[in-house]
Amino acid sequence: MAAIPLSVTTQGPLYPPSEIMNEDGDFVVVGRVNRAAADGGVVAPWESVLVSAGSPVPEFGRHLPHEVIRPLTAEDDDMVLHTLPVPLPCNNYPMTFAPDQPPAERELPSYPLHRVPVPDLRDEDGPKVTEPITLGRWLRARGEVAVRVAPDRTAADFEFEFADLIPNSLYTVMSLRERDLDPAGPTRPGPLGVPNVFTTDRRGAGRYSATMPDPFPAHDRPGRNRIVNVIVLWMSYQRSYGGAIGQFGLGGDIHAQLKLTAPGFHEHTTTAP
């Protein structure tokens, strides 16, 4: 059961371009960046850049070049990271992530990650995330996942090890399935196990495990919806959402920090119980 390294990121899908902003309202992108190709199309290399919130937004399933402001450099390590405002800018993903948990507020500002208004929190309750979270600190995150298919092939175990995540924080792990971003009818992304929660220690270390039923149906099975990625989310409101990955949307209250850079797990096959 060889471990697969996860890559540090700030991105879920390509719209919004990132789940993290800076204080100026620019997307802080560590992930795929839409660029104009020589043939008139769009390519998406993995980069670290600032992207304008005024970037053009195509219909879901299509892509246009992002409006890149500049590359990110070591001089940006002290940049304080922020949530996205709600409604989300540059968003074309027609998905309700928590259909049974509609948010009470539909409009929210962008908050520094360490100043998100955690519901019902009082100073005397002992908040643990109190210092600014910078880009340099975010990019230190490391993690890996090992996958083991059960002997009867009806399930698979996912085992994670993490280091240098944000200390004393609530994280969740979600799965991305091959039809979750299907323009013809996207399925709702879900947790990788329920509960899908772990907390980090004061050094940012953590572990998580889940057993998923039939996560890798054969490629020729009708109606298949394989898990193709796993994404580690920092939860800015320090809470989880049961069978939903979040409530306010990508960057509103969930923030991808580790994932595979491309769809994976092709080598595994499972069967229905």
C-alpha atoms as a printed R data frame, in Angstrom:
    type eleno elety resid chain resno       x      y       z
1   ATOM     1    CA   MET     A     1   0.000  0.000   0.000
2   ATOM     2    CA   ALA     A     2   2.335  2.710  -1.291
3   ATOM     3    CA   ALA     A     3   1.549  6.251  -0.182
4   ATOM     4    CA   ILE     A     4   0.749  8.901  -2.788
5   ATOM     5    CA   PRO     A     5   1.974 12.441  -2.042
6   ATOM     6    CA   LEU     A     6  -0.600 15.227  -2.077
7   ATOM     7    CA   SER     A     7   0.240 18.657  -3.485
8   ATOM     8    CA   VAL     A     8  -0.312 21.929  -1.681
9   ATOM     9    CA   THR     A     9  -2.927 24.124  -3.345
10  ATOM    10    CA   THR     A    10  -5.467 26.895  -2.841
11  ATOM    11    CA   GLN     A    11  -7.831 25.658  -5.546
12  ATOM    12    CA   GLY     A    12 -10.805 23.393  -6.038
13  ATOM    13    CA   PRO     A    13 -12.094 23.550  -9.630
14  ATOM    14    CA   LEU     A    14 -10.987 26.306 -12.018
15  ATOM    15    CA   TYR     A    15 -13.948 28.529 -11.137
16  ATOM    16    CA   PRO     A    16 -13.602 30.259  -8.777
17  ATOM    17    CA   PRO     A    17  -9.878 30.306  -9.673
18  ATOM    18    CA   SER     A    18  -8.955 29.886  -5.994
19  ATOM    19    CA   GLU     A    19 -10.571 29.322  -2.610
20  ATOM    20    CA   ILE     A    20  -8.274 31.939  -1.061
21  ATOM    21    CA   MET     A    21  -7.987 35.709  -1.636
22  ATOM    22    CA   ASN     A    22  -5.655 38.451  -0.454
23  ATOM    23    CA   GLU     A    23  -6.721 41.669   1.245
24  ATOM    24    CA   ASP     A    24  -7.022 43.396  -2.150
25  ATOM    25    CA   GLY     A    25  -9.617 40.899  -3.366
26  ATOM    26    CA   ASP     A    26  -7.305 39.073  -5.774
27  ATOM    27    CA   PHE     A    27  -7.350 35.290  -6.057
28  ATOM    28    CA   VAL     A    28  -4.238 33.680  -4.569
29  ATOM    29    CA   VAL     A    29  -3.860 30.754  -6.951
30  ATOM    30    CA   VAL     A    30  -1.666 27.742  -6.372
31  ATOM    31    CA   GLY     A    31  -3.059 25.318  -8.906
32  ATOM    32    CA   ARG     A    32  -4.216 25.238 -12.516
33  ATOM    33    CA   VAL     A    33  -4.235 28.576 -14.331
34  ATOM    34    CA   ASN     A    34  -6.152 29.016 -17.567
35  ATOM    35    CA   ARG     A    35  -3.856 30.419 -20.240
36  ATOM    36    CA   ALA     A    36  -4.441 31.186 -23.906
37  ATOM    37    CA   ALA     A    37  -2.975 28.499 -26.167
38  ATOM    38    CA   ALA     A    38  -1.319 29.116 -29.528
39  ATOM    39    CA   ASP     A    39  -4.155 27.318 -31.327
40  ATOM    40    CA   GLY     A    40  -6.770 29.630 -29.834
41  ATOM    41    CA   GLY     A    41  -7.809 27.226 -27.108
42  ATOM    42    CA   VAL     A    42  -7.013 27.211 -23.405
43  ATOM    43    CA   VAL     A    43  -4.356 25.288 -21.488
44  ATOM    44    CA   ALA     A    44  -4.110 25.027 -17.704
45  ATOM    45    CA   PRO     A    45  -0.568 24.568 -16.361
46  ATOM    46    CA   TRP     A    46   0.067 24.305 -12.613
47  ATOM    47    CA   GLU     A    47   1.298 27.707 -11.403
48  ATOM    48    CA   SER     A    48   1.453 30.100  -8.448
49  ATOM    49    CA   VAL     A    49  -0.018 33.484  -9.410
50  ATOM    50    CA   LEU     A    50  -2.403 36.252  -8.447
51  ATOM    51    CA   VAL     A    51  -5.556 36.270 -10.590
52  ATOM    52    CA   SER     A    52  -7.982 39.170 -10.894
53  ATOM    53    CA   ALA     A    53 -11.498 38.776  -9.526
54  ATOM    54    CA   GLY     A    54 -12.528 40.522 -12.743
55  ATOM    55    CA   SER     A    55 -11.497 37.540 -14.866
56  ATOM    56    CA   PRO     A    56 -14.086 36.500 -17.464
57  ATOM    57    CA   VAL     A    57 -16.408 33.698 -16.412
58  ATOM    58    CA   PRO     A    58 -17.712 31.309 -19.085
59  ATOM    59    CA   GLU     A    59 -20.662 28.982 -18.729
60  ATOM    60    CA   PHE     A    60 -20.058 25.874 -16.643
61  ATOM    61    CA   GLY     A    61 -17.918 23.330 -18.465
62  ATOM    62    CA   ARG     A    62 -16.151 25.866 -20.675
63  ATOM    63    CA   HIS     A    63 -12.907 27.752 -20.049
64  ATOM    64    CA   LEU     A    64 -11.477 31.187 -20.755
65  ATOM    65    CA   PRO     A    65  -8.014 32.519 -19.895
66  ATOM    66    CA   HIS     A    66  -7.686 33.865 -16.377
67  ATOM    67    CA   GLU     A    67  -6.620 37.481 -15.988
68  ATOM    68    CA   VAL     A    68  -3.240 36.930 -14.349
69  ATOM    69    CA   ILE     A    69  -1.911 39.874 -12.351
70  ATOM    70    CA   ARG     A    70   1.569 38.554 -11.571
71  ATOM    71    CA   PRO     A    71   3.449 35.492 -10.324
72  ATOM    72    CA   LEU     A    72   3.685 34.750  -6.621
73  ATOM    73    CA   THR     A    73   7.213 34.898  -5.207
74  ATOM    74    CA   ALA     A    74   8.975 34.390  -1.890
75  ATOM    75    CA   GLU     A    75   8.268 38.062  -1.178
76  ATOM    76    CA   ASP     A    76   4.595 37.090  -0.839
77  ATOM    77    CA   ASP     A    77   5.212 34.676   2.038
78  ATOM    78    CA   ASP     A    78   3.874 37.241   4.539
79  ATOM    79    CA   MET     A    79   0.654 37.807   2.563
80  ATOM    80    CA   VAL     A    80  -2.324 37.384   4.915
81  ATOM    81    CA   LEU     A    81  -4.913 35.017   3.467
82  ATOM    82    CA   HIS     A    82  -8.657 35.707   3.293
83  ATOM    83    CA   THR     A    83 -11.898 33.900   2.545
84  ATOM    84    CA   LEU     A    84 -13.907 34.634  -0.579
85  ATOM    85    CA   PRO     A    85 -16.936 36.894  -0.196
86  ATOM    86    CA   VAL     A    86 -20.396 35.444  -0.701
87  ATOM    87    CA   PRO     A    87 -21.821 35.403  -3.365
88  ATOM    88    CA   LEU     A    88 -18.607 33.910  -4.701
89  ATOM    89    CA   PRO     A    89 -16.808 35.911  -7.401
90  ATOM    90    CA   CYS     A    90 -15.862 34.213 -10.687
91  ATOM    91    CA   ASN     A    91 -18.065 31.233  -9.926
92  ATOM    92    CA   ASN     A    92 -19.882 29.197 -12.570
93  ATOM    93    CA   TYR     A    93 -20.409 25.925 -10.667
94  ATOM    94    CA   PRO     A    94 -24.192 25.363 -10.397
95  ATOM    95    CA   MET     A    95 -24.056 23.322  -7.218
96  ATOM    96    CA   THR     A    96 -25.852 23.503  -3.874
97  ATOM    97    CA   PHE     A    97 -23.426 21.820  -1.510
98  ATOM    98    CA   ALA     A    98 -25.722 21.561   1.525
99  ATOM    99    CA   PRO     A    99 -29.309 21.189   0.245
100 ATOM   100    CA   ASP     A   100 -30.683 20.451   3.733
101 ATOM   101    CA   GLN     A   101 -28.683 23.269   5.385
102 ATOM   102    CA   PRO     A   102 -29.446 26.551   3.598
103 ATOM   103    CA   PRO     A   103 -27.266 29.340   5.013
104 ATOM   104    CA   ALA     A   104 -29.009 32.041   7.010
105 ATOM   105    CA   GLU     A   105 -26.961 34.753   5.284
106 ATOM   106    CA   ARG     A   106 -26.522 34.947   1.532
107 ATOM   107    CA   GLU     A   107 -24.097 37.886   1.500
108 ATOM   108    CA   LEU     A   108 -20.829 37.842   3.416
109 ATOM   109    CA   PRO     A   109 -17.637 39.900   3.164
110 ATOM   110    CA   SER     A   110 -14.155 38.501   2.701
111 ATOM   111    CA   TYR     A   111 -12.568 37.833   6.109
112 ATOM   112    CA   PRO     A   112  -8.936 37.258   7.086
113 ATOM   113    CA   LEU     A   113  -8.775 33.536   7.792
114 ATOM   114    CA   HIS     A   114  -7.912 34.128  11.449
115 ATOM   115    CA   ARG     A   115 -10.852 36.512  11.924
116 ATOM   116    CA   VAL     A   116 -13.718 34.512  10.461
117 ATOM   117    CA   PRO     A   117 -16.754 34.956  12.761
118 ATOM   118    CA   VAL     A   118 -17.137 31.422  14.093
119 ATOM   119    CA   PRO     A   119 -20.805 31.049  15.118
120 ATOM   120    CA   ASP     A   120 -21.506 31.588  18.826
121 ATOM   121    CA   LEU     A   121 -17.792 31.864  19.662
122 ATOM   122    CA   ARG     A   122 -16.852 34.003  22.686
123 ATOM   123    CA   ASP     A   123 -13.368 35.055  23.754
124 ATOM   124    CA   GLU     A   124 -13.746 33.089  26.978
125 ATOM   125    CA   ASP     A   125 -14.338 29.924  24.923
126 ATOM   126    CA   GLY     A   126 -10.657 29.882  23.968
127 ATOM   127    CA   PRO     A   127 -10.350 30.337  20.195
128 ATOM   128    CA   LYS     A   128  -7.223 28.587  18.938
129 ATOM   129    CA   VAL     A   129  -6.773 30.235  15.522
130 ATOM   130    CA   THR     A   130  -5.848 33.795  16.472
131 ATOM   131    CA   GLU     A   131  -2.718 34.675  14.482
132 ATOM   132    CA   PRO     A   132  -2.746 35.735  10.809
133 ATOM   133    CA   ILE     A   133  -2.444 32.816   8.400
134 ATOM   134    CA   THR     A   134   0.068 33.742   5.730
135 ATOM   135    CA   LEU     A   135   0.777 32.303   2.317
136 ATOM   136    CA   GLY     A   136   4.176 31.080   3.482
137 ATOM   137    CA   ARG     A   137   2.569 29.191   6.364
138 ATOM   138    CA   TRP     A   138  -0.121 27.729   4.095
139 ATOM   139    CA   LEU     A   139   2.432 26.436   1.590
140 ATOM   140    CA   ARG     A   140   4.319 24.430   4.223
141 ATOM   141    CA   ALA     A   141   1.544 21.812   4.278
142 ATOM   142    CA   ARG     A   142   2.460 18.236   3.425
143 ATOM   143    CA   GLY     A   143   0.373 15.098   3.203
144 ATOM   144    CA   GLU     A   144   0.028 11.676   1.652
145 ATOM   145    CA   VAL     A   145  -2.678  9.085   1.138
146 ATOM   146    CA   ALA     A   146  -2.438  5.316   0.889
147 ATOM   147    CA   VAL     A   147  -5.288  3.305  -0.650
148 ATOM   148    CA   ARG     A   148  -5.966 -0.379  -0.009
149 ATOM   149    CA   VAL     A   149  -8.770 -2.264  -1.732
150 ATOM   150    CA   ALA     A   150 -10.488 -4.820   0.512
151 ATOM   151    CA   PRO     A   151  -9.897 -8.528  -0.229
152 ATOM   152    CA   ASP     A   152 -13.487 -8.924  -1.458
153 ATOM   153    CA   ARG     A   153 -13.077 -5.734  -3.553
154 ATOM   154    CA   THR     A   154 -16.315 -4.182  -2.254
155 ATOM   155    CA   ALA     A   155 -14.615 -1.302  -0.417
156 ATOM   156    CA   ALA     A   156 -11.336  0.560  -0.083
157 ATOM   157    CA   ASP     A   157  -9.463  2.065   2.857
158 ATOM   158    CA   PHE     A   158  -7.961  5.558   2.605
159 ATOM   159    CA   GLU     A   159  -5.195  6.326   5.120
160 ATOM   160    CA   PHE     A   160  -3.797  9.871   5.404
161 ATOM   161    CA   GLU     A   161  -0.772 11.345   7.174
162 ATOM   162    CA   PHE     A   162  -0.265 15.121   7.424
163 ATOM   163    CA   ALA     A   163   2.450 17.514   8.569
164 ATOM   164    CA   ASP     A   164   2.725 21.300   8.786
165 ATOM   165    CA   LEU     A   165  -0.957 22.018   8.278
166 ATOM   166    CA   ILE     A   166  -2.425 25.024  10.100
167 ATOM   167    CA   PRO     A   167  -2.026 24.166  13.817
168 ATOM   168    CA   ASN     A   168  -4.975 23.583  16.153
169 ATOM   169    CA   SER     A   169  -7.480 23.621  13.309
170 ATOM   170    CA   LEU     A   170 -10.489 21.704  12.099
171 ATOM   171    CA   TYR     A   171 -10.015 20.019   8.735
172 ATOM   172    CA   THR     A   172 -12.236 17.803   6.617
173 ATOM   173    CA   VAL     A   173 -11.551 15.487   3.690
174 ATOM   174    CA   MET     A   174 -13.786 15.362   0.631
175 ATOM   175    CA   SER     A   175 -13.907 13.123  -2.404
176 ATOM   176    CA   LEU     A   176 -14.141 14.306  -5.986
177 ATOM   177    CA   ARG     A   177 -15.878 11.888  -8.320
178 ATOM   178    CA   GLU     A   178 -15.557 11.796 -12.079
179 ATOM   179    CA   ARG     A   179 -19.058 13.202 -12.683
180 ATOM   180    CA   ASP     A   180 -18.917 15.966 -10.051
181 ATOM   181    CA   LEU     A   181 -17.753 18.429 -12.719
182 ATOM   182    CA   ASP     A   182 -19.720 16.943 -15.632
183 ATOM   183    CA   PRO     A   183 -21.334 19.798 -17.619
184 ATOM   184    CA   ALA     A   184 -24.140 17.455 -18.703
185 ATOM   185    CA   GLY     A   185 -25.265 16.978 -15.103
186 ATOM   186    CA   PRO     A   186 -22.815 17.386 -12.233
187 ATOM   187    CA   THR     A   187 -23.171 15.223  -9.143
188 ATOM   188    CA   ARG     A   188 -22.763 16.753  -5.693
189 ATOM   189    CA   PRO     A   189 -19.258 16.381  -4.208
190 ATOM   190    CA   GLY     A   190 -19.368 14.667  -0.848
191 ATOM   191    CA   PRO     A   191 -17.306 13.824   2.210
192 ATOM   192    CA   LEU     A   192 -14.740 11.041   2.177
193 ATOM   193    CA   GLY     A   193 -16.474  9.240   5.023
194 ATOM   194    CA   VAL     A   194 -18.858 10.646   7.633
195 ATOM   195    CA   PRO     A   195 -17.741 12.152   9.889
196 ATOM   196    CA   ASN     A   196 -14.939 13.418   7.661
197 ATOM   197    CA   VAL     A   197 -13.193 15.469  10.337
198 ATOM   198    CA   PHE     A   198  -9.751 15.612  11.910
199 ATOM   199    CA   THR     A   199  -7.977 18.245  13.978
200 ATOM   200    CA   THR     A   200  -4.323 19.162  13.872
201 ATOM   201    CA   ASP     A   201  -2.028 19.386  16.879
202 ATOM   202    CA   ARG     A   202   0.057 22.417  17.822
203 ATOM   203    CA   ARG     A   203   2.633 21.486  15.157
204 ATOM   204    CA   GLY     A   204   0.064 21.034  12.389
205 ATOM   205    CA   ALA     A   205   0.288 17.235  12.302
206 ATOM   206    CA   GLY     A   206  -2.754 15.052  11.821
207 ATOM   207    CA   ARG     A   207  -4.152 11.751  10.595
208 ATOM   208    CA   TYR     A   208  -7.364 10.662   8.934
209 ATOM   209    CA   SER     A   209  -8.797  7.386   7.666
210 ATOM   210    CA   ALA     A   210 -11.997  6.275   5.973
211 ATOM   211    CA   THR     A   211 -13.421  3.130   4.416
212 ATOM   212    CA   MET     A   212 -15.503  3.864   1.331
213 ATOM   213    CA   PRO     A   213 -17.976  1.437  -0.258
214 ATOM   214    CA   ASP     A   214 -17.230  0.599  -3.902
215 ATOM   215    CA   PRO     A   215 -15.291  3.818  -4.647
216 ATOM   216    CA   PHE     A   216 -13.696  2.575  -7.884
217 ATOM   217    CA   PRO     A   217 -16.305  0.872 -10.106
218 ATOM   218    CA   ALA     A   218 -14.894 -0.594 -13.306
219 ATOM   219    CA   HIS     A   219 -14.436  1.878 -16.141
220 ATOM   220    CA   ASP     A   220 -16.956 -0.002 -18.284
221 ATOM   221    CA   ARG     A   221 -19.683 -0.197 -15.601
222 ATOM   222    CA   PRO     A   222 -22.795  1.767 -16.671
223 ATOM   223    CA   GLY     A   223 -23.492  4.780 -14.477
224 ATOM   224    CA   ARG     A   224 -20.125  4.606 -12.739
225 ATOM   225    CA   ASN     A   225 -18.948  7.585 -10.682
226 ATOM   226    CA   ARG     A   226 -15.456  6.772  -9.478
227 ATOM   227    CA   ILE     A   227 -13.527  8.715  -6.871
228 ATOM   228    CA   VAL     A   228 -10.750 10.430  -8.835
229 ATOM   229    CA   ASN     A   229  -9.355 12.824  -6.232
230 ATOM   230    CA   VAL     A   230  -9.290 13.534  -2.513
231 ATOM   231    CA   ILE     A   231  -9.124 17.090  -1.200
232 ATOM   232    CA   VAL     A   232  -8.094 18.240   2.265
233 ATOM   233    CA   LEU     A   233 -10.101 21.293   3.337
234 ATOM   234    CA   TRP     A   234  -9.270 23.860   6.006
235 ATOM   235    CA   MET     A   235 -12.604 24.842   7.556
236 ATOM   236    CA   SER     A   236 -12.598 28.571   8.214
237 ATOM   237    CA   TYR     A   237 -15.712 28.452  10.420
238 ATOM   238    CA   GLN     A   238 -14.186 25.568  12.413
239 ATOM   239    CA   ARG     A   239 -17.160 23.271  11.864
240 ATOM   240    CA   SER     A   240 -18.287 20.410   9.654
241 ATOM   241    CA   TYR     A   241 -21.563 19.877   7.841
242 ATOM   242    CA   GLY     A   242 -22.553 16.210   8.159
243 ATOM   243    CA   GLY     A   243 -23.176 14.860   4.672
244 ATOM   244    CA   ALA     A   244 -22.206 18.131   2.979
245 ATOM   245    CA   ILE     A   245 -18.711 19.454   2.311
246 ATOM   246    CA   GLY     A   246 -19.635 23.045   3.163
247 ATOM   247    CA   GLN     A   247 -22.407 25.611   3.301
248 ATOM   248    CA   PHE     A   248 -21.278 28.862   1.667
249 ATOM   249    CA   GLY     A   249 -19.422 27.367  -1.287
250 ATOM   250    CA   LEU     A   250 -15.867 26.983  -2.535
251 ATOM   251    CA   GLY     A   251 -13.787 29.543  -0.664
252 ATOM   252    CA   GLY     A   252 -16.710 30.838   1.382
253 ATOM   253    CA   ASP     A   253 -16.164 28.408   4.248
254 ATOM   254    CA   ILE     A   254 -14.075 25.567   2.774
255 ATOM   255    CA   HIS     A   255 -10.530 26.009   1.512
256 ATOM   256    CA   ALA     A   256  -8.597 23.329  -0.365
257 ATOM   257    CA   GLN     A   257  -5.032 22.944   0.913
258 ATOM   258    CA   LEU     A   258  -3.918 19.508  -0.333
259 ATOM   259    CA   LYS     A   259  -4.992 17.329  -3.258
260 ATOM   260    CA   LEU     A   260  -3.785 15.376  -6.279
261 ATOM   261    CA   THR     A   261  -2.797 17.633  -9.175
262 ATOM   262    CA   ALA     A   262  -4.669 15.422 -11.668
263 ATOM   263    CA   PRO     A   263  -7.327 12.681 -11.535
264 ATOM   264    CA   GLY     A   264  -5.944  9.504  -9.998
265 ATOM   265    CA   PHE     A   265  -6.643  6.019  -8.597
266 ATOM   266    CA   HIS     A   266  -7.024  4.580 -12.117
267 ATOM   267    CA   GLU     A   267  -5.240  1.392 -11.063
268 ATOM   268    CA   HIS     A   268  -7.940  0.407  -8.555
269 ATOM   269    CA   THR     A   269 -11.203 -1.444  -9.230
270 ATOM   270    CA   THR     A   270 -13.976 -2.308  -6.795
271 ATOM   271    CA   THR     A   271 -17.321 -4.070  -7.053
272 ATOM   272    CA   ALA     A   272 -20.754 -3.427  -5.577
273 ATOM   273    CA   PRO     A   273 -21.395 -5.133  -2.204
